[in-house]
Short mmCIF file of C-alpha atoms and ligand atoms in Angstrom, two decimals:
data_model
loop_
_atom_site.label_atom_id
_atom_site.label_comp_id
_atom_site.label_asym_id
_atom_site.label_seq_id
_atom_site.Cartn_x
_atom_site.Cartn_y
_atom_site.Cartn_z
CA UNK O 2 0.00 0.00 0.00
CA UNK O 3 1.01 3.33 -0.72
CA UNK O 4 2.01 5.37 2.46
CA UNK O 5 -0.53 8.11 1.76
CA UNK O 6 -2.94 5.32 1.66
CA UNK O 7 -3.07 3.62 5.00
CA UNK O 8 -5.41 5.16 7.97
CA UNK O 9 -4.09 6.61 10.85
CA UNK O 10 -7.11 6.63 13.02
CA UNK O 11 -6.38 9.07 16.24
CA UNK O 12 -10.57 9.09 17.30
CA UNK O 13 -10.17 7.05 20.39
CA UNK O 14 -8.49 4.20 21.94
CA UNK O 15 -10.99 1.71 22.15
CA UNK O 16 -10.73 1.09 18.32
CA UNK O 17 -7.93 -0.91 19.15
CA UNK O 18 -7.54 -4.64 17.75
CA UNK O 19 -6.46 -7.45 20.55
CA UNK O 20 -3.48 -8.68 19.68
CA UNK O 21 -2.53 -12.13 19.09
CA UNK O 22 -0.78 -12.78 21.81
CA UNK O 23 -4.39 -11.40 23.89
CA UNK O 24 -6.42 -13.60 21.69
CA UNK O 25 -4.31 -16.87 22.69
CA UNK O 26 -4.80 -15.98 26.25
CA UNK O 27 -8.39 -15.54 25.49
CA UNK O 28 -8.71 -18.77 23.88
CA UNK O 29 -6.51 -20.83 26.44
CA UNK O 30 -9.16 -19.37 29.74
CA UNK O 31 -10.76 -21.84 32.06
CA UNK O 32 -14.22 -20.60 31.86
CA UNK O 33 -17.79 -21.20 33.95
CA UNK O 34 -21.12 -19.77 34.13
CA UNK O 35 -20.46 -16.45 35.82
CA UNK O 36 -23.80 -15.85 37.06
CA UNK O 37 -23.34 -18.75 39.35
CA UNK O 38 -19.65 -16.68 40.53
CA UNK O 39 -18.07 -20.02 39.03
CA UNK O 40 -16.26 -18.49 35.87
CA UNK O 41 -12.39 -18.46 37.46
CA UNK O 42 -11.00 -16.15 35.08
CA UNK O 43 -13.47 -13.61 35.81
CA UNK O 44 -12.71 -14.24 39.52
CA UNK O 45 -8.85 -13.73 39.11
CA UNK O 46 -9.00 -10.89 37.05
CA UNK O 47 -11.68 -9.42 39.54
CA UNK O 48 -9.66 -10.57 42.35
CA UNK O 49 -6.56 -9.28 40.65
CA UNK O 50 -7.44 -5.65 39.75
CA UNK O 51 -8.51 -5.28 43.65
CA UNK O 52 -5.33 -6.62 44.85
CA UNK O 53 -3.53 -4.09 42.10
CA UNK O 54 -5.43 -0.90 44.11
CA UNK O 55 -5.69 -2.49 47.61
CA UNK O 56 -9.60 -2.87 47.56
CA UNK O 57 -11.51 -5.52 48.92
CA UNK O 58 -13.27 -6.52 46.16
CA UNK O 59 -14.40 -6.34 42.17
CA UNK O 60 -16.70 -6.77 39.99
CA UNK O 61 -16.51 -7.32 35.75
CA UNK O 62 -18.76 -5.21 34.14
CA UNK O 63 -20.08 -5.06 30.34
CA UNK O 64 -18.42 -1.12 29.67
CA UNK O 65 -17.52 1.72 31.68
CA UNK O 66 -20.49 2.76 31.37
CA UNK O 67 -22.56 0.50 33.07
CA UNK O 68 -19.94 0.04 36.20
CA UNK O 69 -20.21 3.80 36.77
CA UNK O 70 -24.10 3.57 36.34
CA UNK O 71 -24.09 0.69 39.00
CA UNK O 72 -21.47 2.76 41.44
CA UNK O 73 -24.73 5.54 40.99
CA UNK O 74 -27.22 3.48 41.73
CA UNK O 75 -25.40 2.08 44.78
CA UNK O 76 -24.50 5.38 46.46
CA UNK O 77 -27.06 7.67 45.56
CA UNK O 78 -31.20 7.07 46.12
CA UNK O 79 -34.36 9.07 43.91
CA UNK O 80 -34.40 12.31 45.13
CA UNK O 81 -30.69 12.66 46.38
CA UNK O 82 -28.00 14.48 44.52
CA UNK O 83 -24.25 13.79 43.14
CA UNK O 84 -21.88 16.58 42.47
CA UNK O 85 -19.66 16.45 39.51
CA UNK O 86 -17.49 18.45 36.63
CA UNK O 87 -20.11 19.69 34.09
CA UNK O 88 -17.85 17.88 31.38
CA UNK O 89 -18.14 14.58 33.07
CA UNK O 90 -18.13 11.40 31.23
CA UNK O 91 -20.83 10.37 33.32
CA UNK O 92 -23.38 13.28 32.99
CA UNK O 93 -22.25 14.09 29.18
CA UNK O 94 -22.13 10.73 27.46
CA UNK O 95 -24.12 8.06 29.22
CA UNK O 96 -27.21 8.18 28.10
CA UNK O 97 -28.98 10.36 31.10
CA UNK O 98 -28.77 7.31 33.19
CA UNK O 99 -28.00 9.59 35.94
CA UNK O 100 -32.02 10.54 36.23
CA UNK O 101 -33.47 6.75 34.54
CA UNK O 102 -31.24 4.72 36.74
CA UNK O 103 -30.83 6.24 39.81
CA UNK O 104 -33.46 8.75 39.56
CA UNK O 105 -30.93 11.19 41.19
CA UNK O 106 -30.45 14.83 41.02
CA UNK O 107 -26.92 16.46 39.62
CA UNK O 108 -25.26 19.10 40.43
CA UNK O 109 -22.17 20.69 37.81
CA UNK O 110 -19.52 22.19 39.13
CA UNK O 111 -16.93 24.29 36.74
CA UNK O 112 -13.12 23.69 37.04
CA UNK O 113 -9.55 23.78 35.32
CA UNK O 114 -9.11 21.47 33.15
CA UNK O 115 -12.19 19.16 33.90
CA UNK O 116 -11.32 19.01 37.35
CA UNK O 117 -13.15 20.39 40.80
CA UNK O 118 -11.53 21.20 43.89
CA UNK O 119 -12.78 20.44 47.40
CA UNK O 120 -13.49 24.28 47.91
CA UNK O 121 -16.23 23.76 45.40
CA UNK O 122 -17.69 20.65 46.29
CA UNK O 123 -18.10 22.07 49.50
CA UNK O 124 -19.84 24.80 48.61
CA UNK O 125 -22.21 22.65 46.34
CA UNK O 126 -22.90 20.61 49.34
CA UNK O 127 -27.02 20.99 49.95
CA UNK O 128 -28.06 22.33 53.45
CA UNK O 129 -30.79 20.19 55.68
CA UNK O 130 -34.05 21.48 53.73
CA UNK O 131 -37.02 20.15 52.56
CA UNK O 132 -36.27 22.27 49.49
CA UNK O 133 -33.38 20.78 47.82
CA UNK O 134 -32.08 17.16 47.39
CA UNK O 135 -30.22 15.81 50.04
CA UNK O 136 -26.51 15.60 48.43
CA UNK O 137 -25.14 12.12 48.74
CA UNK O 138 -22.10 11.11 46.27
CA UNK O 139 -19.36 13.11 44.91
CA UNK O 140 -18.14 11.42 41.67
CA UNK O 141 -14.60 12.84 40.11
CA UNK O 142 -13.03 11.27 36.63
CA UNK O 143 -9.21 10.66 36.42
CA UNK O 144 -7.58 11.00 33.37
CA UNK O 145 -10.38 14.05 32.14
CA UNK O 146 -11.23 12.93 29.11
CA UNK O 147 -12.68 16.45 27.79
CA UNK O 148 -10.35 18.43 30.01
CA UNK O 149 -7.54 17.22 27.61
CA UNK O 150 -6.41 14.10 29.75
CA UNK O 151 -5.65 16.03 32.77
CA UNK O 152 -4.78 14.19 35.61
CA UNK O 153 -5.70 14.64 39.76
CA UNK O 154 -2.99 14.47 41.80
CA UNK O 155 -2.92 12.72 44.84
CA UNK O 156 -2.66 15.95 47.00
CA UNK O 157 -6.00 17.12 45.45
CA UNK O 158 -8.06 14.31 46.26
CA UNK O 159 -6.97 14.13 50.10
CA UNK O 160 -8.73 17.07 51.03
CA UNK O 161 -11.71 15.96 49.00
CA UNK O 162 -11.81 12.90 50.47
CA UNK O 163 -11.41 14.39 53.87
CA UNK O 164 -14.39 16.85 53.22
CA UNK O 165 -16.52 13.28 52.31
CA UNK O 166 -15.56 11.86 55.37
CA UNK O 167 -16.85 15.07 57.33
CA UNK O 168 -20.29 15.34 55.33
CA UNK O 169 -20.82 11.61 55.03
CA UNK O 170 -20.55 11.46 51.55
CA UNK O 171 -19.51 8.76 49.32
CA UNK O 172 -16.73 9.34 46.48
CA UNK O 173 -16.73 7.37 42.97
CA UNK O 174 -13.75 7.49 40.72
CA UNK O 175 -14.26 7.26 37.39
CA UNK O 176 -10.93 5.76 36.31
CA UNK O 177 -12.27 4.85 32.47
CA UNK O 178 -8.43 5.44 32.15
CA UNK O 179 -6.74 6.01 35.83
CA UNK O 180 -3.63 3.72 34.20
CA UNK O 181 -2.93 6.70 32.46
CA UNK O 182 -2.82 8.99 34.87
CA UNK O 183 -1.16 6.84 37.05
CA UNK O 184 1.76 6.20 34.63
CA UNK O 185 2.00 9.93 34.65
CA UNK O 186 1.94 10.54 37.90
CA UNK O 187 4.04 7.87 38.91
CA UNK O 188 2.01 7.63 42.43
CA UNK O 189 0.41 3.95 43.72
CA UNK O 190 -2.53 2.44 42.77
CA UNK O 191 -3.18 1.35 46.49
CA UNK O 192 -3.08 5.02 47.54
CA UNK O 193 -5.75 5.64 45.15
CA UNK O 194 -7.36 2.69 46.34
CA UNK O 195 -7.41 4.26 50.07
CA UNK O 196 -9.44 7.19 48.88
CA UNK O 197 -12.31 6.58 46.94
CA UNK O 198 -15.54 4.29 48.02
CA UNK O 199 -15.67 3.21 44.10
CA UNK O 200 -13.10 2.81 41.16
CA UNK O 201 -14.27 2.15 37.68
CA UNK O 202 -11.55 0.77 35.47
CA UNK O 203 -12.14 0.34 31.67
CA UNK O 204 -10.27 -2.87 29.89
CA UNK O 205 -11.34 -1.34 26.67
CA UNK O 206 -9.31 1.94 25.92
CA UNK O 207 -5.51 2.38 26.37
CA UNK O 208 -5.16 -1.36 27.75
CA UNK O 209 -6.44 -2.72 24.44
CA UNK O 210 -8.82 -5.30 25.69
CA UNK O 211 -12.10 -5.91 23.11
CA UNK O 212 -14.66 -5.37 25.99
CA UNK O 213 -14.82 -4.78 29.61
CA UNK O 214 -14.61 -2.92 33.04
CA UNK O 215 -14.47 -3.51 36.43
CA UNK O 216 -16.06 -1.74 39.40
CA UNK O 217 -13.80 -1.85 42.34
CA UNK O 218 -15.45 -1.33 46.47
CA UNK O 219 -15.48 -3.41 49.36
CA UNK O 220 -17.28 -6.35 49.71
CA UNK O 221 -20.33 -5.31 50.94
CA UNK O 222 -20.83 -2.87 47.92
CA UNK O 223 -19.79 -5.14 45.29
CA UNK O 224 -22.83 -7.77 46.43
CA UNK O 225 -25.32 -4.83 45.79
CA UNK O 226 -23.83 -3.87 43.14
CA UNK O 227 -23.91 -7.65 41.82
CA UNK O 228 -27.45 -7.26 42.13
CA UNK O 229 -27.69 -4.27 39.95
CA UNK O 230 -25.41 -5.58 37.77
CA UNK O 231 -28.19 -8.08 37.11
CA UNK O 232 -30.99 -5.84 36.82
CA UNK O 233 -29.24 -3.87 34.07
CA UNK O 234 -29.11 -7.03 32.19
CA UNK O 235 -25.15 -7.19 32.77
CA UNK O 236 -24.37 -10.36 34.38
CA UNK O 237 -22.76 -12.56 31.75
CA UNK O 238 -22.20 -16.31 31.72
CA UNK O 239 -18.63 -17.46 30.32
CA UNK O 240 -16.99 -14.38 30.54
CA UNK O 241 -14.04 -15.36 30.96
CA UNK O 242 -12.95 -15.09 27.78
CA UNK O 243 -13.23 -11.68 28.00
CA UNK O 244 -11.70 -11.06 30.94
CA UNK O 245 -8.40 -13.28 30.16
CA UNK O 246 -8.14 -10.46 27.82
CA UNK O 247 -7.81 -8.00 31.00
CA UNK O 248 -5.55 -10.72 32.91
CA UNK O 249 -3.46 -10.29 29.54
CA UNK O 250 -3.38 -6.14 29.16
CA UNK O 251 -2.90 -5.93 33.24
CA UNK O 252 0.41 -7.97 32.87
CA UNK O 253 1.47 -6.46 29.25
CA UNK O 254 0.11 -3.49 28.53
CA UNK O 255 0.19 -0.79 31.51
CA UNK O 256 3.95 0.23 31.69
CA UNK O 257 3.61 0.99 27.40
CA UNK O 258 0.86 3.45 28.16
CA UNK O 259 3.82 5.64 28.69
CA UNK O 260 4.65 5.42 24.74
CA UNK O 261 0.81 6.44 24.01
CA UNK O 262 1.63 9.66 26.14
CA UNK O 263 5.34 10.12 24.34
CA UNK O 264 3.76 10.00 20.84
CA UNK O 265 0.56 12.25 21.83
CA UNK O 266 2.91 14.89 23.03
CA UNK O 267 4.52 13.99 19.73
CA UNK O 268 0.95 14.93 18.09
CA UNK O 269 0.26 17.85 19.59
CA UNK O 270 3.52 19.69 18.38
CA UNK O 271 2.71 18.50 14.83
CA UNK O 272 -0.90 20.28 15.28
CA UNK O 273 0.13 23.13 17.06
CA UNK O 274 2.28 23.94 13.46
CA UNK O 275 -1.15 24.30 11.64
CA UNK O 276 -2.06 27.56 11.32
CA UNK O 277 -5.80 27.31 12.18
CA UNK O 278 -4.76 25.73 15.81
CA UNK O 279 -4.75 28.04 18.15
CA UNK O 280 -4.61 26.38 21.22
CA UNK O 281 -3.11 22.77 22.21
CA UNK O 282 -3.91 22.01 25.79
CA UNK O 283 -1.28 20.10 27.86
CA UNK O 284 -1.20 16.99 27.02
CA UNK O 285 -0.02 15.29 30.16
CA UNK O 286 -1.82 11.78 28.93
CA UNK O 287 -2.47 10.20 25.58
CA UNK O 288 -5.07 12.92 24.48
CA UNK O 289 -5.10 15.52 22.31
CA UNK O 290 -7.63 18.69 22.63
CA UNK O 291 -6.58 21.44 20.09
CA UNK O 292 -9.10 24.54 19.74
CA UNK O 293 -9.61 26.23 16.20
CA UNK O 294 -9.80 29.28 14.23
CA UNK O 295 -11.22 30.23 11.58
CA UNK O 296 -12.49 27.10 10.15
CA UNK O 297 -15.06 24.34 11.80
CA UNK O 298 -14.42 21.24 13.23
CA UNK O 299 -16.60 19.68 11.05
CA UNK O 300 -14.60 20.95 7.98
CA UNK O 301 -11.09 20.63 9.69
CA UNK O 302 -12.52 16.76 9.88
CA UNK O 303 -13.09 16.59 6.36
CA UNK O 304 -10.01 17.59 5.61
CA UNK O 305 -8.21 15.53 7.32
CA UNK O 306 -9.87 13.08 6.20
CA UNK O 307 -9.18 13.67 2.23
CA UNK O 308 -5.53 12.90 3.84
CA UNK O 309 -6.54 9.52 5.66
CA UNK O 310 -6.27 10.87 8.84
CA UNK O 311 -9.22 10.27 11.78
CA UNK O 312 -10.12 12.72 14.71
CA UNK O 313 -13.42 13.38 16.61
CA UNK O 314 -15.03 16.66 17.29
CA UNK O 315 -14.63 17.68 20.90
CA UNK O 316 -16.85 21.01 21.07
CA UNK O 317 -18.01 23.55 18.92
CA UNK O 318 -14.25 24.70 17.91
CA UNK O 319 -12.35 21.55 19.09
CA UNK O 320 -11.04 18.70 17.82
CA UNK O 321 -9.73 15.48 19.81
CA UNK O 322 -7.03 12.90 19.35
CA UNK O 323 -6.23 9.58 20.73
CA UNK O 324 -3.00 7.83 20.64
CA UNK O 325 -3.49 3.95 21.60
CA UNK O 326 -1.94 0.59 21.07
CA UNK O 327 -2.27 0.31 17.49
CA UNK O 328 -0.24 3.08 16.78
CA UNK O 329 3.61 3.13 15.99
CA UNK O 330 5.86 5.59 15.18
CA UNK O 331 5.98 4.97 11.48
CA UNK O 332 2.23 6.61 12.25
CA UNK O 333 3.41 9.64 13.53
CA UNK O 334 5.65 9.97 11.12
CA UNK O 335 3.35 9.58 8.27
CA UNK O 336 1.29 12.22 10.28
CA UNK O 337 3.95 15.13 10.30
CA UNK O 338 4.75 13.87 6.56
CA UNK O 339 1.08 14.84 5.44
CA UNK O 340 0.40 17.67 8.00
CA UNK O 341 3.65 19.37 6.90
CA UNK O 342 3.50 22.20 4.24
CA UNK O 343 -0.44 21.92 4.89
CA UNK O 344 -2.99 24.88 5.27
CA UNK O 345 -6.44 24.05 6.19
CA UNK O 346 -9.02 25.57 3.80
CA UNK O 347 -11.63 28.18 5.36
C1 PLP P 418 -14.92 5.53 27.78
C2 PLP P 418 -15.23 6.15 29.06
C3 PLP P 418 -16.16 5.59 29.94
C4 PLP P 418 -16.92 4.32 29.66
O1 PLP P 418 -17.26 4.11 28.38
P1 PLP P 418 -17.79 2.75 27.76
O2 PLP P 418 -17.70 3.02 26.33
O3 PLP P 418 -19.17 2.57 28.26
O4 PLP P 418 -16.89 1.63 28.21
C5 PLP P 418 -16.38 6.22 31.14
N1 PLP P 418 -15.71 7.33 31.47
C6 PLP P 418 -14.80 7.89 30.68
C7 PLP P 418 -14.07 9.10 31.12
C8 PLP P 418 -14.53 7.33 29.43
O5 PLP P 418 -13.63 7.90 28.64
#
């Protein structure tokens, strides 16, 4: 194939292929029915991601979407209220299934960089009054996905979790991809583990697995949220399969996140070159938020496009990339080669 020809696909990292070596591991699992808790892959990998972040207990879920929906459900009730960043995964792009599964209230807090501060949350905190919802769950996301793959730092989630303590709230991670932040923090997963009620850990993006996420608590919320795992239609029978793709990507594929962030710091020099980019936000992860001028996303898309190259809209003037697993070097490379020399039409 010609060079010009081949796609390099930036839209996200859960367009990633398993790789062969995953699929083998895949095919060799010992498998059961997992609705009868007798699938033993699913139990080690369950038992395994706990162990990783020093929590009692876990539970494999269908996507990131439903273990965050099922951490909802368990910590909130109708007619209480969770506080989060207005550009949360979990308000923006599940569905609503804030109000249809939990029937709970939210409230959106503003921030840098997709992330809220304890100051805030405490001021969003509702008062004892028959007027309001009673506020019950604070729910952060680490990497920030729309914030650019910003990361919380260790030091900003102790005095948040402190301030739960106080108020009796609970606090829900959504760690779709905490690897990542984690890999650029360089602080422990069992510190993390100490702070938050709830992790949710996605398989699916920068780890490279097919399908999969697992909701991490102690033991007594991980039998609820078995329950409402069921409810939601998610328990599955031999998943094992699937999750001897997580044993895999646990073992192989979390120190290599660290290339994904070298080559999207890579990316965001070539963009920041084009003339219509005016603004790359740090990338501190493996994504890529640049804002525009002077032409649309939707157009800037196009464009790119016409030169085989894939990127999502991420706001009415930005654009996002994703570096992942299935992208090399010779990639980036061929990204530079076609971005070089090139003006974007208005
Ligand atoms: C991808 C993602 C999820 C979960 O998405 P699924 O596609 O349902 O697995 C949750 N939170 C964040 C921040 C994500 O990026």
């Amino acid at each position: 194939m010609h060079q010009q020809d081949w796609v390099i696909d930036l839209r996200s990292d859960t367009l990633t292929q398993p790789t062969r070596e995953m699929k083998e591991a895949m095919m060799m699992a010992s498998l059961g029915d997992d609705v009868f808790g007798e699938d033993p892959t699913v139990r080690q990998l369950e038992g395994k991601l706990a162990g990783i972040f020093g929590m009692e207990a876990g539970l494999f879920c269908p996507s990131g979407t439903m273990s965050n929906q099922i951490a909802i459900r368990l910590h909130t009730r109708p007619q209480t209220e969770l506080i989060c960043h207005k550009d949360s995964h979990i308000y923006l792009y599940e569905g609503g299934g804030i109000m249809s599964n939990s029937h709970a209230s939210v409230k959106l807090l503003d921030g840098e960089a997709g992330k809220i501060q304890a100051e805030a949350i405490r001021e969003a905190i509702n008062p004892d009054d028959d007027h309001v919802p009673e506020t019950a769950l604070v729910s952060l996301e680490n990497t920030m996905n729309k914030g650019g793959g910003s990361v919380y730092f260790l030091d900003e989630i102790r005095p948040i979790r402190q301030l739960c303590k106080e108020t009796g709230l609970k606090l829900h991670l959504d760690g779709a991809r905490l690897f990542n932040a984690l890999i650029h923090s360089g602080e422990r997963a069992h510190d993390w583990g100490k702070m938050c009620d709830t992790i949710s850990l996605c398989l699916s993006k920068g780890l490279g697995c097919p399908v999969g996420s697992v909701l991490l608590g102690s033991h007594a919320d991980i039998k609820k949220a078995r329950k409402i795992r069921k409810a939601l239609g998610g328990g599955m029978r031999q998943a094992g399969m699937l999750a001897a793709a997580g044993i895999y990507a646990l073992d192989h594929h979390v120190a290599r996140l660290e290339d994904d962030h070298e080559r999207a710091r890579v990316v965001g020099e070539i963009l920041g070159k084009i003339p219509n980019v005016t603004e790359v936000l740090p990338v501190l992860t493996n994504i890529v938020i640049v804002r525009l001028e002077k032409v649309s996303p939707e157009s800037f898309l196009e464009q790119l496009a016409e030169k085989n190259i894939r990127a999502v809209k991420f706001g009415k003037d930005r654009i996002r990339m994703v570096t992942h697993l299935d992208l090399e070097d010779r990639h980036l490379e061929a990204l530079e080669e076609r971005l070089s020399r090139w003006k974007a039409k208005f």
